[in-house]
Amino acid sequence: MKIIDLTHTISNTIPVYPGTEGPNLSISNTYEEDGFKETLLKMFSHTGTHMDAPHHIFPKGISLDKKDASGFVGKACVIDATDVPEGGMIDISYIERNKERVERAEFILFRTGWEKYWGQDAYFGEYPVISKEVARYLVEHNKKGIGLDNIGLDPISDTALTLHHIILEKETMVIIENLCNLDLIGEEDFLLAALPLKFENSDGAPIRAVAIL
């Protein structure tokens, strides 16, 4: 069995969505004074590699703490979309070319290659996004979730969060953003475990995502 970590490390300097305050990790107890170390974590719920719940968009949508834990683990595949240019769209042809793999999977992860800009201003640029048709396909085929190696499902310019609305409206799916190391997986099927921090009424939460091959 091989485990691949798909998670960025949270730090005080981690990239965050424009307009969001970065995390603050401060030492509250020290070995010298207290005999142990403890860290105070202050951060927004959509920090780092994280998961969006329907409650993120819809006031009455289900929150992550109320979802069954089975919704965070399942068969997955990675779709290579690294040939999509900056500002381009991942259309339904990417699903059609990988139809058998997509049909077997419960989580569809799109590798855009945008991870290469992690830590740079370019990371907040015109990253590739899926089309509305792809979003509707995933919902209609009862997938558990979608994941990407960039900072958002929607373009930063889309303040209406159009794709979020499509994916999360039926409450059957979750969205995973800021994944990494998708290039280490290849085309084989694998088990994805993406477990969010469990807190009350969570609209989203940091996760530790791993691929189990």
mmCIF file of C-alpha atoms in Angstrom:
data_model
loop_
_atom_site.group_PDB
_atom_site.id
_atom_site.type_symbol
_atom_site.label_atom_id
_atom_site.label_comp_id
_atom_site.label_asym_id
_atom_site.label_seq_id
_atom_site.Cartn_x
_atom_site.Cartn_y
_atom_site.Cartn_z
ATOM 1 C CA MET A 1 0.000 0.000 0.000
ATOM 2 C CA LYS A 2 1.268 3.459 -0.936
ATOM 3 C CA ILE A 3 0.105 6.708 0.681
ATOM 4 C CA ILE A 4 0.478 10.062 -1.101
ATOM 5 C CA ASP A 5 -0.168 13.242 0.869
ATOM 6 C CA LEU A 6 -2.253 15.699 -1.190
ATOM 7 C CA THR A 7 -2.223 18.422 1.470
ATOM 8 C CA HIS A 8 -0.380 21.736 1.743
ATOM 9 C CA THR A 9 1.118 22.540 5.154
ATOM 10 C CA ILE A 10 -0.646 25.362 7.013
ATOM 11 C CA SER A 11 1.722 28.087 8.201
ATOM 12 C CA ASN A 12 1.616 31.801 8.951
ATOM 13 C CA THR A 13 2.747 32.473 5.375
ATOM 14 C CA ILE A 14 0.421 30.098 3.504
ATOM 15 C CA PRO A 15 -1.374 31.641 0.494
ATOM 16 C CA VAL A 16 -5.005 32.501 1.251
ATOM 17 C CA TYR A 17 -7.927 33.617 -0.903
ATOM 18 C CA PRO A 18 -7.707 37.341 -1.749
ATOM 19 C CA GLY A 19 -9.348 39.438 0.970
ATOM 20 C CA THR A 20 -9.012 36.702 3.595
ATOM 21 C CA GLU A 21 -6.816 37.158 6.650
ATOM 22 C CA GLY A 22 -3.981 34.664 6.835
ATOM 23 C CA PRO A 23 -3.680 32.178 9.697
ATOM 24 C CA ASN A 24 -1.923 32.951 12.956
ATOM 25 C CA LEU A 25 -0.162 30.049 14.632
ATOM 26 C CA SER A 26 1.245 31.197 17.962
ATOM 27 C CA ILE A 27 2.920 29.291 20.788
ATOM 28 C CA SER A 28 0.758 29.487 23.917
ATOM 29 C CA ASN A 29 2.746 27.100 26.120
ATOM 30 C CA THR A 30 6.460 26.319 26.063
ATOM 31 C CA TYR A 31 8.647 23.460 27.253
ATOM 32 C CA GLU A 32 10.686 25.891 29.348
ATOM 33 C CA GLU A 33 7.772 27.471 31.252
ATOM 34 C CA ASP A 34 5.110 24.755 31.180
ATOM 35 C CA GLY A 35 6.911 21.506 30.485
ATOM 36 C CA PHE A 36 5.022 21.037 27.210
ATOM 37 C CA LYS A 37 4.292 22.832 23.955
ATOM 38 C CA GLU A 38 0.841 23.907 22.756
ATOM 39 C CA THR A 39 -0.046 26.069 19.762
ATOM 40 C CA LEU A 40 -2.988 28.444 19.396
ATOM 41 C CA LEU A 41 -4.446 28.186 15.889
ATOM 42 C CA LYS A 42 -6.394 31.121 14.471
ATOM 43 C CA MET A 43 -7.536 30.815 10.882
ATOM 44 C CA PHE A 44 -10.490 30.991 8.532
ATOM 45 C CA SER A 45 -12.349 27.781 7.746
ATOM 46 C CA HIS A 46 -11.242 27.792 4.095
ATOM 47 C CA THR A 47 -7.504 27.872 4.772
ATOM 48 C CA GLY A 48 -5.012 25.686 2.938
ATOM 49 C CA THR A 49 -6.157 22.410 1.423
ATOM 50 C CA HIS A 50 -9.783 22.486 2.463
ATOM 51 C CA MET A 51 -13.315 21.309 1.787
ATOM 52 C CA ASP A 52 -16.418 23.402 0.994
ATOM 53 C CA ALA A 53 -19.792 22.282 2.340
ATOM 54 C CA PRO A 54 -23.219 23.157 0.885
ATOM 55 C CA HIS A 55 -23.596 25.386 3.969
ATOM 56 C CA HIS A 56 -20.811 27.553 2.500
ATOM 57 C CA ILE A 57 -23.253 28.793 -0.158
ATOM 58 C CA PHE A 58 -26.733 27.949 1.076
ATOM 59 C CA PRO A 59 -27.969 29.081 4.539
ATOM 60 C CA LYS A 60 -29.950 25.866 4.975
ATOM 61 C CA GLY A 61 -27.360 23.672 3.300
ATOM 62 C CA ILE A 62 -25.812 20.814 5.219
ATOM 63 C CA SER A 63 -22.616 21.567 7.148
ATOM 64 C CA LEU A 64 -19.612 19.253 7.192
ATOM 65 C CA ASP A 65 -20.122 18.198 10.804
ATOM 66 C CA LYS A 66 -23.590 16.914 9.911
ATOM 67 C CA LYS A 67 -22.505 14.937 6.842
ATOM 68 C CA ASP A 68 -21.918 11.229 7.263
ATOM 69 C CA ALA A 69 -18.192 10.480 7.370
ATOM 70 C CA SER A 70 -18.622 8.093 4.427
ATOM 71 C CA GLY A 71 -18.976 11.208 2.269
ATOM 72 C CA PHE A 72 -15.309 12.020 2.818
ATOM 73 C CA VAL A 73 -13.821 8.712 1.635
ATOM 74 C CA GLY A 74 -14.224 6.944 -1.685
ATOM 75 C CA LYS A 75 -12.869 5.707 -5.004
ATOM 76 C CA ALA A 76 -11.170 8.474 -6.958
ATOM 77 C CA CYS A 77 -9.375 9.289 -10.175
ATOM 78 C CA VAL A 78 -7.218 12.153 -11.396
ATOM 79 C CA ILE A 79 -8.059 13.784 -14.727
ATOM 80 C CA ASP A 80 -5.032 15.365 -16.396
ATOM 81 C CA ALA A 81 -6.024 18.837 -17.599
ATOM 82 C CA THR A 82 -2.532 20.320 -17.700
ATOM 83 C CA ASP A 83 -2.955 21.106 -21.397
ATOM 84 C CA VAL A 84 -5.707 23.635 -20.643
ATOM 85 C CA PRO A 85 -4.210 27.121 -21.075
ATOM 86 C CA GLU A 86 -4.296 29.923 -18.546
ATOM 87 C CA GLY A 87 -7.864 31.187 -18.283
ATOM 88 C CA GLY A 88 -9.087 28.156 -20.221
ATOM 89 C CA MET A 89 -11.948 25.792 -19.508
ATOM 90 C CA ILE A 90 -12.004 22.087 -18.731
ATOM 91 C CA ASP A 91 -14.887 20.993 -20.945
ATOM 92 C CA ILE A 92 -16.899 17.787 -21.121
ATOM 93 C CA SER A 93 -14.386 16.195 -23.508
ATOM 94 C CA TYR A 94 -12.109 15.553 -20.524
ATOM 95 C CA ILE A 95 -14.870 13.496 -18.957
ATOM 96 C CA GLU A 96 -15.611 11.669 -22.211
ATOM 97 C CA ARG A 97 -11.941 10.759 -22.787
ATOM 98 C CA ASN A 98 -11.769 9.270 -19.303
ATOM 99 C CA LYS A 99 -15.314 7.936 -19.168
ATOM 100 C CA GLU A 100 -14.603 4.486 -17.727
ATOM 101 C CA ARG A 101 -12.397 5.874 -14.960
ATOM 102 C CA VAL A 102 -14.882 8.643 -14.176
ATOM 103 C CA GLU A 103 -17.772 6.179 -14.004
ATOM 104 C CA ARG A 104 -15.887 4.033 -11.470
ATOM 105 C CA ALA A 105 -14.857 6.976 -9.295
ATOM 106 C CA GLU A 106 -16.777 8.757 -6.555
ATOM 107 C CA PHE A 107 -14.358 11.688 -6.373
ATOM 108 C CA ILE A 108 -13.096 13.373 -9.545
ATOM 109 C CA LEU A 109 -9.850 15.312 -9.089
ATOM 110 C CA PHE A 110 -8.638 17.645 -11.833
ATOM 111 C CA ARG A 111 -4.921 18.232 -12.210
ATOM 112 C CA THR A 112 -4.436 21.609 -13.885
ATOM 113 C CA GLY A 113 -0.759 21.984 -12.999
ATOM 114 C CA TRP A 114 -1.554 25.275 -11.254
ATOM 115 C CA GLU A 115 0.186 23.999 -8.126
ATOM 116 C CA LYS A 116 3.464 25.145 -9.710
ATOM 117 C CA TYR A 117 2.479 28.729 -8.825
ATOM 118 C CA TRP A 118 1.917 27.950 -5.124
ATOM 119 C CA GLY A 119 3.436 30.758 -3.047
ATOM 120 C CA GLN A 120 3.520 33.168 -6.005
ATOM 121 C CA ASP A 121 1.166 35.992 -6.988
ATOM 122 C CA ALA A 122 0.408 34.049 -10.168
ATOM 123 C CA TYR A 123 -1.459 31.469 -8.064
ATOM 124 C CA PHE A 124 -4.305 33.996 -7.820
ATOM 125 C CA GLY A 125 -4.398 34.508 -11.569
ATOM 126 C CA GLU A 126 -6.491 33.017 -14.358
ATOM 127 C CA TYR A 127 -6.365 29.353 -13.440
ATOM 128 C CA PRO A 128 -8.323 26.810 -15.535
ATOM 129 C CA VAL A 129 -11.852 25.981 -14.355
ATOM 130 C CA ILE A 130 -14.430 23.338 -15.242
ATOM 131 C CA SER A 131 -17.369 24.160 -17.487
ATOM 132 C CA LYS A 132 -20.952 24.311 -16.245
ATOM 133 C CA GLU A 133 -21.613 21.165 -18.274
ATOM 134 C CA VAL A 134 -18.923 19.278 -16.374
ATOM 135 C CA ALA A 135 -20.300 20.535 -13.055
ATOM 136 C CA ARG A 136 -23.808 19.359 -13.936
ATOM 137 C CA TYR A 137 -22.476 16.000 -15.128
ATOM 138 C CA LEU A 138 -20.808 15.347 -11.770
ATOM 139 C CA VAL A 139 -23.972 16.235 -9.862
ATOM 140 C CA GLU A 140 -26.232 14.193 -12.149
ATOM 141 C CA HIS A 141 -23.948 11.159 -11.815
ATOM 142 C CA ASN A 142 -24.044 11.289 -8.024
ATOM 143 C CA LYS A 143 -20.377 11.904 -7.367
ATOM 144 C CA LYS A 144 -19.281 12.531 -3.792
ATOM 145 C CA GLY A 145 -16.948 15.376 -4.630
ATOM 146 C CA ILE A 146 -14.691 17.309 -6.946
ATOM 147 C CA GLY A 147 -11.132 18.410 -6.225
ATOM 148 C CA LEU A 148 -8.647 20.752 -7.878
ATOM 149 C CA ASP A 149 -5.034 21.865 -7.459
ATOM 150 C CA ASN A 150 -5.898 25.569 -7.501
ATOM 151 C CA ILE A 151 -7.459 28.033 -5.089
ATOM 152 C CA GLY A 152 -11.027 27.962 -6.333
ATOM 153 C CA LEU A 153 -13.666 26.068 -8.274
ATOM 154 C CA ASP A 154 -14.866 29.357 -9.788
ATOM 155 C CA PRO A 155 -12.667 32.022 -11.355
ATOM 156 C CA ILE A 156 -11.731 34.711 -8.827
ATOM 157 C CA SER A 157 -13.591 37.183 -11.062
ATOM 158 C CA ASP A 158 -16.876 35.256 -10.630
ATOM 159 C CA THR A 159 -18.185 36.751 -7.397
ATOM 160 C CA ALA A 160 -21.521 34.970 -7.970
ATOM 161 C CA LEU A 161 -19.736 31.623 -7.425
ATOM 162 C CA THR A 162 -21.713 30.045 -10.247
ATOM 163 C CA LEU A 163 -20.016 26.638 -10.180
ATOM 164 C CA HIS A 164 -20.240 26.428 -6.389
ATOM 165 C CA HIS A 165 -24.007 26.841 -6.681
ATOM 166 C CA ILE A 166 -24.282 24.046 -9.247
ATOM 167 C CA ILE A 167 -22.112 21.576 -7.330
ATOM 168 C CA LEU A 168 -23.463 22.237 -3.841
ATOM 169 C CA GLU A 169 -27.165 22.824 -4.485
ATOM 170 C CA LYS A 170 -28.254 19.177 -4.131
ATOM 171 C CA GLU A 171 -26.104 18.686 -1.007
ATOM 172 C CA THR A 172 -24.705 15.398 -2.309
ATOM 173 C CA MET A 173 -21.247 16.743 -3.153
ATOM 174 C CA VAL A 174 -18.339 18.573 -1.558
ATOM 175 C CA ILE A 175 -15.624 20.709 -3.135
ATOM 176 C CA ILE A 176 -11.919 20.268 -2.357
ATOM 177 C CA GLU A 177 -9.544 23.121 -3.201
ATOM 178 C CA ASN A 178 -5.766 23.650 -2.997
ATOM 179 C CA LEU A 179 -4.766 20.025 -3.522
ATOM 180 C CA CYS A 180 -1.156 19.150 -4.290
ATOM 181 C CA ASN A 181 0.949 16.228 -5.547
ATOM 182 C CA LEU A 182 -1.697 15.032 -8.000
ATOM 183 C CA ASP A 183 1.135 14.436 -10.464
ATOM 184 C CA LEU A 184 2.362 11.574 -8.268
ATOM 185 C CA ILE A 185 -0.781 9.506 -8.789
ATOM 186 C CA GLY A 186 -1.039 8.889 -12.522
ATOM 187 C CA GLU A 187 -4.039 7.252 -14.187
ATOM 188 C CA GLU A 188 -4.688 4.396 -11.781
ATOM 189 C CA ASP A 189 -7.752 4.279 -9.562
ATOM 190 C CA PHE A 190 -7.175 4.911 -5.865
ATOM 191 C CA LEU A 191 -8.927 5.490 -2.570
ATOM 192 C CA LEU A 192 -9.228 9.119 -1.465
ATOM 193 C CA ALA A 193 -9.547 10.026 2.197
ATOM 194 C CA ALA A 194 -10.269 13.734 2.697
ATOM 195 C CA LEU A 195 -11.222 14.224 6.331
ATOM 196 C CA PRO A 196 -12.268 17.722 7.442
ATOM 197 C CA LEU A 197 -11.759 19.195 10.883
ATOM 198 C CA LYS A 198 -15.076 18.613 12.657
ATOM 199 C CA PHE A 199 -16.538 21.727 14.240
ATOM 200 C CA GLU A 200 -20.115 22.879 14.695
ATOM 201 C CA ASN A 201 -21.981 24.325 11.695
ATOM 202 C CA SER A 202 -18.887 24.144 9.514
ATOM 203 C CA ASP A 203 -19.266 25.836 6.120
ATOM 204 C CA GLY A 204 -15.867 24.467 5.236
ATOM 205 C CA ALA A 205 -12.773 23.158 6.967
ATOM 206 C CA PRO A 206 -9.101 22.354 6.467
ATOM 207 C CA ILE A 207 -8.555 18.700 5.568
ATOM 208 C CA ARG A 208 -5.760 16.150 5.483
ATOM 209 C CA ALA A 209 -6.226 14.577 2.077
ATOM 210 C CA VAL A 210 -4.377 11.401 1.129
ATOM 211 C CA ALA A 211 -4.403 9.054 -1.835
ATOM 212 C CA ILE A 212 -4.213 5.363 -0.959
ATOM 213 C CA LEU A 213 -2.882 3.241 -3.829
#
